[in-house]
Tab-separated table of C-alpha atoms and ligand atoms in Angstrom:
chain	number	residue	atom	x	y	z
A	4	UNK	CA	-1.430	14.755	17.412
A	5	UNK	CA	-3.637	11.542	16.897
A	6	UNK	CA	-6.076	11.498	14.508
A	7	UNK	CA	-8.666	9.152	13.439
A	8	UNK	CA	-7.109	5.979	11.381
A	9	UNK	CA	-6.581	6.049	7.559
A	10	UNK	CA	-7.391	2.229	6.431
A	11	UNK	CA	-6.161	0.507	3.205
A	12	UNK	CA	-7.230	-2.306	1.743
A	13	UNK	CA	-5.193	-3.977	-0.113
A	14	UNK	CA	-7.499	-6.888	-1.639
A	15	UNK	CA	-5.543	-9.105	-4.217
A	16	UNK	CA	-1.368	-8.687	-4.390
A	17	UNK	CA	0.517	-9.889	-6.885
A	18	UNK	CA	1.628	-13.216	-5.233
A	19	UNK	CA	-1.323	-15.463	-4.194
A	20	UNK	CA	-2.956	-17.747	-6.876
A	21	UNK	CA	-6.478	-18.067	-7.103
A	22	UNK	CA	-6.097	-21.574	-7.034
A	23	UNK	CA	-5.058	-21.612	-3.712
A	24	UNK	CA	-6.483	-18.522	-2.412
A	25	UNK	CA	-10.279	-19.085	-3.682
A	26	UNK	CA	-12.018	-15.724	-2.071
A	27	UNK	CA	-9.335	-13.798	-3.581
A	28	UNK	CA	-10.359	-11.017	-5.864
A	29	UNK	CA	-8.851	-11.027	-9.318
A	30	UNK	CA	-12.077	-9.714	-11.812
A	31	UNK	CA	-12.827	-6.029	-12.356
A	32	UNK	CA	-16.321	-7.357	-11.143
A	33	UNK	CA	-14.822	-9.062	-7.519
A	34	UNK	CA	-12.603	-5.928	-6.653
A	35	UNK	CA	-15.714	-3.750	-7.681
A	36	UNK	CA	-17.653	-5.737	-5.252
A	37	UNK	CA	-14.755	-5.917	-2.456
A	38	UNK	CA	-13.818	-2.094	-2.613
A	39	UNK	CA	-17.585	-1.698	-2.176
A	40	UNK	CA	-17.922	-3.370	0.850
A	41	UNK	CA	-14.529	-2.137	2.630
A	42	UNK	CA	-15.457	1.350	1.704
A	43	UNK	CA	-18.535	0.809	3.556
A	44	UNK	CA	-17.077	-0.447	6.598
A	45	UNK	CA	-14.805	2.437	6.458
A	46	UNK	CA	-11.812	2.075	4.137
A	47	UNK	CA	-10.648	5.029	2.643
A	48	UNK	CA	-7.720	3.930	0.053
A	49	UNK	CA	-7.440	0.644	-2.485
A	50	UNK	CA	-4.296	-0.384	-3.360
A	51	UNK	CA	-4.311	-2.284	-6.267
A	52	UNK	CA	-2.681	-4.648	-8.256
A	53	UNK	CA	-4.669	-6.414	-11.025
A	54	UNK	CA	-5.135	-9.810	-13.016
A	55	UNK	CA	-5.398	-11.101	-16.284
A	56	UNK	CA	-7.852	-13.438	-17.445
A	57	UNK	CA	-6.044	-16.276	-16.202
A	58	UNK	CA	-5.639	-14.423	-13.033
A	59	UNK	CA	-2.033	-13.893	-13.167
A	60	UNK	CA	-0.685	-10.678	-12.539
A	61	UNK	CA	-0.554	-8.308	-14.808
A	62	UNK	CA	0.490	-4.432	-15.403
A	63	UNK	CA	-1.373	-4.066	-18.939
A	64	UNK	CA	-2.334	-0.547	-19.717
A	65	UNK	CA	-5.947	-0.897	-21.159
A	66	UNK	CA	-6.697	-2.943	-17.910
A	67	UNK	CA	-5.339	-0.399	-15.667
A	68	UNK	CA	-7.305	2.531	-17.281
A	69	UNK	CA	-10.560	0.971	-17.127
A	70	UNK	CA	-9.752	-0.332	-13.404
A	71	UNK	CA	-9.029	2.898	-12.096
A	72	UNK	CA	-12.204	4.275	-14.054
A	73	UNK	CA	-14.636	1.220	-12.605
A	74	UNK	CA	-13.647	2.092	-9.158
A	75	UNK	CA	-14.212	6.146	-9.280
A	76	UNK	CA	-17.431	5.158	-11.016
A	77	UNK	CA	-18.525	2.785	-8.787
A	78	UNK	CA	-16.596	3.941	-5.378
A	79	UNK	CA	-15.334	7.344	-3.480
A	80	UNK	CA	-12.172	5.792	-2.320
A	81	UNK	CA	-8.547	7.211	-3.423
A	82	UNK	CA	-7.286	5.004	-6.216
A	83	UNK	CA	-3.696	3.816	-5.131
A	84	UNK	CA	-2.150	1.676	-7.952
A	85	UNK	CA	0.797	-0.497	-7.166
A	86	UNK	CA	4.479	0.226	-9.215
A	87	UNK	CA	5.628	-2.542	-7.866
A	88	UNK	CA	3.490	-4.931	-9.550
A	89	UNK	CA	5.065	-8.390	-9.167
A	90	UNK	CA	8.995	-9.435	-8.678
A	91	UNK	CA	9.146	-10.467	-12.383
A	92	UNK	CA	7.641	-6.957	-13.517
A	93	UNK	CA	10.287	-4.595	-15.955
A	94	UNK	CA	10.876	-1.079	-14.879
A	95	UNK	CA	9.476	0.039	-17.784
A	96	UNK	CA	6.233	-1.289	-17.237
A	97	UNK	CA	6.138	-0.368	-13.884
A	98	UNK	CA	6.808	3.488	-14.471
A	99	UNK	CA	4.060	3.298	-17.345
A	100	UNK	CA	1.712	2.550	-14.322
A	101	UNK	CA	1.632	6.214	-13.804
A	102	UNK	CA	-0.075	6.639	-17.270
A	103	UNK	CA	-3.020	4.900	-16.301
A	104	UNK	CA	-3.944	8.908	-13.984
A	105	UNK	CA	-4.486	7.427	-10.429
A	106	UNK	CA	-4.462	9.345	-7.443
A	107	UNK	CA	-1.695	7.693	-5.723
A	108	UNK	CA	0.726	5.488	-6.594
A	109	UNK	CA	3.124	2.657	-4.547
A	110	UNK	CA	6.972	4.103	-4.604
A	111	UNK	CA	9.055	1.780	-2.650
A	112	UNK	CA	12.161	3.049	-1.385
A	113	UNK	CA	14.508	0.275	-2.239
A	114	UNK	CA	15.398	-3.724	-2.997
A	115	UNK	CA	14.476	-6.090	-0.705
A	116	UNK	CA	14.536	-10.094	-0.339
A	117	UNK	CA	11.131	-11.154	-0.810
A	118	UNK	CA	10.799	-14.764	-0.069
A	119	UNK	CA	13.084	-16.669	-2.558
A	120	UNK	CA	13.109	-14.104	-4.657
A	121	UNK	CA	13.905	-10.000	-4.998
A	122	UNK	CA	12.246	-7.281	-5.305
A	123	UNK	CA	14.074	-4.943	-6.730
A	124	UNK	CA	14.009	-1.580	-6.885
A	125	UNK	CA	17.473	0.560	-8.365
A	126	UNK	CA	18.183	4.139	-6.808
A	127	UNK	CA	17.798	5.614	-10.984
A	128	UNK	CA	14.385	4.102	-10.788
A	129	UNK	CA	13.189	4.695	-7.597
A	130	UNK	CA	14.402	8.945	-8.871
A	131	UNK	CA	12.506	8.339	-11.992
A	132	UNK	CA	9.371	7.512	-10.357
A	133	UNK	CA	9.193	9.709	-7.866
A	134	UNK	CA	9.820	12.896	-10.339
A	135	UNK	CA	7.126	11.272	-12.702
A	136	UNK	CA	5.155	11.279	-9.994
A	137	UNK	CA	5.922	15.079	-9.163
A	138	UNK	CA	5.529	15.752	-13.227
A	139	UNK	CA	1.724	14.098	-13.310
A	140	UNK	CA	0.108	15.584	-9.906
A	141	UNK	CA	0.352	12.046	-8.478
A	142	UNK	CA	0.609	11.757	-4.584
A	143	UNK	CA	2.935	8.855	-3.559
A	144	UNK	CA	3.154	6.194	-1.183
A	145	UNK	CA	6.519	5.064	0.047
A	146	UNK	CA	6.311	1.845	0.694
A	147	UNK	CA	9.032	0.646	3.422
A	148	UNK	CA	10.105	-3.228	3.691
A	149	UNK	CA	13.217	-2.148	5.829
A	150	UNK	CA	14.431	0.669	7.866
A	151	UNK	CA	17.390	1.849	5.296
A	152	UNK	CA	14.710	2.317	2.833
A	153	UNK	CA	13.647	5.395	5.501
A	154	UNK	CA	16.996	6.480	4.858
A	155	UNK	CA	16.720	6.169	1.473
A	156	UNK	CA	13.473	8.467	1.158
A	157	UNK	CA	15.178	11.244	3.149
A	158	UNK	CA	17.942	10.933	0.542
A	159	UNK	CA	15.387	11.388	-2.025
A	160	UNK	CA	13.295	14.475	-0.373
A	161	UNK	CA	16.461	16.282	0.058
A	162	UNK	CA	17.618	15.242	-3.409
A	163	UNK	CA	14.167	16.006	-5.638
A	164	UNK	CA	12.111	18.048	-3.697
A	165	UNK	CA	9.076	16.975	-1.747
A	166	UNK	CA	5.936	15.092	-3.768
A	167	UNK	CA	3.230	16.087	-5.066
A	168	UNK	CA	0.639	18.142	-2.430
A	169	UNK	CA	3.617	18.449	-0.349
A	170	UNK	CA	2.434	15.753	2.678
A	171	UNK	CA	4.614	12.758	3.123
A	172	UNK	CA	3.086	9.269	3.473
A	173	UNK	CA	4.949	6.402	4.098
A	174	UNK	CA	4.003	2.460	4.683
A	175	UNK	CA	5.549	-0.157	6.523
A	176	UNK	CA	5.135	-3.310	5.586
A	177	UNK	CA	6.280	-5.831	7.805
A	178	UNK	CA	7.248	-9.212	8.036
A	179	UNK	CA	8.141	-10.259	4.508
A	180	UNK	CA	10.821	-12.680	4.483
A	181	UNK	CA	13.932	-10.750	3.713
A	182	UNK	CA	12.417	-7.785	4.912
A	183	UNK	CA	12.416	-5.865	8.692
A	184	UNK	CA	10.039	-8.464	11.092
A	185	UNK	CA	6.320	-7.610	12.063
A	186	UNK	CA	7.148	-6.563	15.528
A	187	UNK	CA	6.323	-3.797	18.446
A	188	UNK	CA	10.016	-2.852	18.837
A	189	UNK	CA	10.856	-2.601	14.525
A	190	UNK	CA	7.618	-0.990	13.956
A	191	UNK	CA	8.550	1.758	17.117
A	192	UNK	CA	12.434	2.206	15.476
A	193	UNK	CA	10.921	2.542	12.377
A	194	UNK	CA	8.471	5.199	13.461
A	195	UNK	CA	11.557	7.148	15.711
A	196	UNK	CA	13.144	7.238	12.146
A	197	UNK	CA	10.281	9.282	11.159
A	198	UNK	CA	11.490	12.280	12.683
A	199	UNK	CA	14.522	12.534	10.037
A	200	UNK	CA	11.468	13.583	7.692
A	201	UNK	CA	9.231	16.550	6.972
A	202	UNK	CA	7.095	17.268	9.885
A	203	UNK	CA	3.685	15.800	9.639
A	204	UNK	CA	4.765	12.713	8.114
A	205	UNK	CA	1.958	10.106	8.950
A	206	UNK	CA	2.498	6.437	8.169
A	207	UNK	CA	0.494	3.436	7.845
A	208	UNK	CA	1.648	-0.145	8.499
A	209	UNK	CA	0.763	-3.614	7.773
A	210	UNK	CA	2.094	-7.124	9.213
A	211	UNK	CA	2.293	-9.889	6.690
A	212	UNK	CA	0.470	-13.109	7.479
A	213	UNK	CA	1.297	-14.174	11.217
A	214	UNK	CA	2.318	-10.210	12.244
A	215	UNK	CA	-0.282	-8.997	11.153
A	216	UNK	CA	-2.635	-8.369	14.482
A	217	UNK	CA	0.733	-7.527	16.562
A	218	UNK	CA	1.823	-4.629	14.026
A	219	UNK	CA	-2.275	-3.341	13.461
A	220	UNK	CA	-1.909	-3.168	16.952
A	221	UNK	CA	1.411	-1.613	17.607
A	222	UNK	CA	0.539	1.074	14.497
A	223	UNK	CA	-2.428	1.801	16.711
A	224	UNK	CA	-1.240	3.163	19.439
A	225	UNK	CA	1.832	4.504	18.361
A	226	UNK	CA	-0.178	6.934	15.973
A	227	UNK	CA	-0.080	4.828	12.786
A	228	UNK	CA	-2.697	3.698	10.074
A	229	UNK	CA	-3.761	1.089	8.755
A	230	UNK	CA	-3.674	-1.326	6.119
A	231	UNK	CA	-5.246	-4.603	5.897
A	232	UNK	CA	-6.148	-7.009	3.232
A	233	UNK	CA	-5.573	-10.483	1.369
A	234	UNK	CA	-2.680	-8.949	-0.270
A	235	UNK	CA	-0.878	-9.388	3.100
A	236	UNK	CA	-2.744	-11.159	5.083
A	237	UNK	CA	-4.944	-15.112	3.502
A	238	UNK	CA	-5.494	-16.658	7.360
A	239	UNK	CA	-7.246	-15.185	10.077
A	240	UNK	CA	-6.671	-16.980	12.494
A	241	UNK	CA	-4.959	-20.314	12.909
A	242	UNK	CA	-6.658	-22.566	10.652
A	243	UNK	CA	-9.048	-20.515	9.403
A	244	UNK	CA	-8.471	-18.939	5.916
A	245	UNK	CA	-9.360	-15.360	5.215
A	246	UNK	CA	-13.010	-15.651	3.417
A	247	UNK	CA	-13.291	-11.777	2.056
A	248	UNK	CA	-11.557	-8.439	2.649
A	249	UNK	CA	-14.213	-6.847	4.780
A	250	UNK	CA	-13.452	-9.691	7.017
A	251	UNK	CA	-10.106	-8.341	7.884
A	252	UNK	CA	-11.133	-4.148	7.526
A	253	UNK	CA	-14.012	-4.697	9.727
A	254	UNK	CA	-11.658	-6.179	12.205
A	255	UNK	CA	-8.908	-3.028	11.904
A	256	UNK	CA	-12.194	-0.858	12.098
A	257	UNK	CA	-12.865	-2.896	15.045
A	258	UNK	CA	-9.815	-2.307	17.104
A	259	UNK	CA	-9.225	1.443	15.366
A	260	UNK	CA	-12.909	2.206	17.365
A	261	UNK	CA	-11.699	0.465	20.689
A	262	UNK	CA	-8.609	2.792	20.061
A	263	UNK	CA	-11.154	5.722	19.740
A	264	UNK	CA	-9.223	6.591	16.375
A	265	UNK	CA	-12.633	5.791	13.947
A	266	UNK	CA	-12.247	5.384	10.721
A	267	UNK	CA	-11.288	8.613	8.715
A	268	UNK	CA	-13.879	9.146	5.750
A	269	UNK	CA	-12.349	9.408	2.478
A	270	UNK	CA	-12.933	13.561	2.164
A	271	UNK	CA	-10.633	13.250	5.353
A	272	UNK	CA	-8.141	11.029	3.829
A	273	UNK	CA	-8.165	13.210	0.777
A	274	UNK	CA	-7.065	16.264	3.283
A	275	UNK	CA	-4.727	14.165	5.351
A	276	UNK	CA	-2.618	12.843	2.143
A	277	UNK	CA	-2.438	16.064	0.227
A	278	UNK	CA	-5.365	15.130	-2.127
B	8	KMH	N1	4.248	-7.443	-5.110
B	8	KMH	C1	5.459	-6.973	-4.545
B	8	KMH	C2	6.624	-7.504	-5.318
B	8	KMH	C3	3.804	-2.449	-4.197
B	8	KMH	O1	2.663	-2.774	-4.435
B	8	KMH	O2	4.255	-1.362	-4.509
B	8	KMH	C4	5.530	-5.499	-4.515
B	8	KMH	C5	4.454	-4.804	-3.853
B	8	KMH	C6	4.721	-3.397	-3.500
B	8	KMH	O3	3.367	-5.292	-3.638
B	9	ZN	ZN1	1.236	-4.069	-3.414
């Protein structure tokens, strides 16, 4: 059955500099102000990864707390922190993510090339973080940067039991380098996979940079949702840099309406995801 479209933003990442990527938000104050704005245009989740004061990534506890306190203060949206933090994070570090109480967390359901580097994520970890995650009442997000990792999370359900609130979520992402491309015909295998997992399994996706509009569109109207936002995506359109985050959620909002799939409201997203 379609529904209306679940839409995450996704405003910083861990692997754009400020430097180069000026309208990027990296202060508690710029991703108050961002998830603001998205969540009035009609974003329903955050994923976030934070700064430090120099603007480089960072996983610190005390910064995570009072980040994922700012935004319920300021903001109704679900609080999705990322555990994957950046390629250079320890495991350790990355599983004490979980202390910091969101309501979701990132899970991603195994290594992948990213770029020149990898991302990796170990099968003991991956176990670890999803029974943490079953342990604290924290909903999950499987995050998907190639189809075995779908075969990887049915592995897991069958091994460990389903997660917390008992809906499954998963999200592509698309088009890293190293990872499954951002196109119509991965994005369709990918969702045909789908049916290898609990019924009622929704997914988002998102297209890094140049796949972006191709797998918003192909997520669309296949059934998917949505996420957008400078994490993936820094240019709009050729030659023109991305200049906030609402630019690129008022745009999915934009084609989500022409789908007639409006944006869900976060008490909806909250009842889709098992919240
Ligand atoms: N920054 C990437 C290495 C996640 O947030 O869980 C990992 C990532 C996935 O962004
Ligand atoms: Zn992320």
């Amino acid at each position: 059955m379609t529904t209306g479209t679940l839409i995450t933003v996704a405003p910083t990442g861990a692997e754009s500099a400020k430097a180069e990527v000026p309208a990027l938000p990296v202060t508690l104050d710029e991703l108050l102000l961002t998830a603001k704005e998205c969540e009035a245009l009609g974003a329903a989740v955050i994923h976030v990864h934070i700064r430090d004061d120099e603007a480089r990534p960072t996983l610190d506890q005390g910064r995570l707390r009072e980040t994922v306190a700012a935004l319920r203060e300021s903001t109704d949206l679900i609080v999705q922190l990322s555990s994957g933090g950046a390629v250079t994070d320890p495991e350790a570090d990355r599983l004490a993510v979980l202390d910091a109480a969101p309501d979701m967390a990132s899970c991603t359901m195994g290594t992948v090339n990213f770029g020149d580097d990898v991302f990796l994520n170990r099968w003991e970890f991956i176990v670890e973080l999803h029974t943490r995650m079953q342990e604290r009442g924290v909903v999950p997000e499987y995050e998907i940067f190639d189809l075995g990792h779908l075969t990887a999370l049915q592995r897991l359900l069958g091994r460990y039991g389903l997660p917390h609130g008992g809906h499954v979520h998963v999200d592509f992402v698309m088009g890293v380098p190293g990872g499954m491309p951002g196109t119509t015909e991965t994005l369709v295998a990918a969702r045909q996979m789908l049916r290898d997992l609990p019924e009622g399994t929704t997914f988002s996706a998102t297209g890094i940079g140049r796949s972006t509009i191709p797998v918003l569109l192909a997520s669309l109207s296949t059934g998917g949702h949505l996420r957008v936002g400078m994490e993936d995506t820094v240019t709009y359109a050729k030659g023109r840099p991305v200049e906030s985050n609402m630019q690129l959620v008022a745009r999915a909002v934009g084609f989500a309406q022409l789908a007639q799939r409006p944006p869900l409201t976060t008490a909806e997203a909250r009842e889709l995801l098992g919240l």
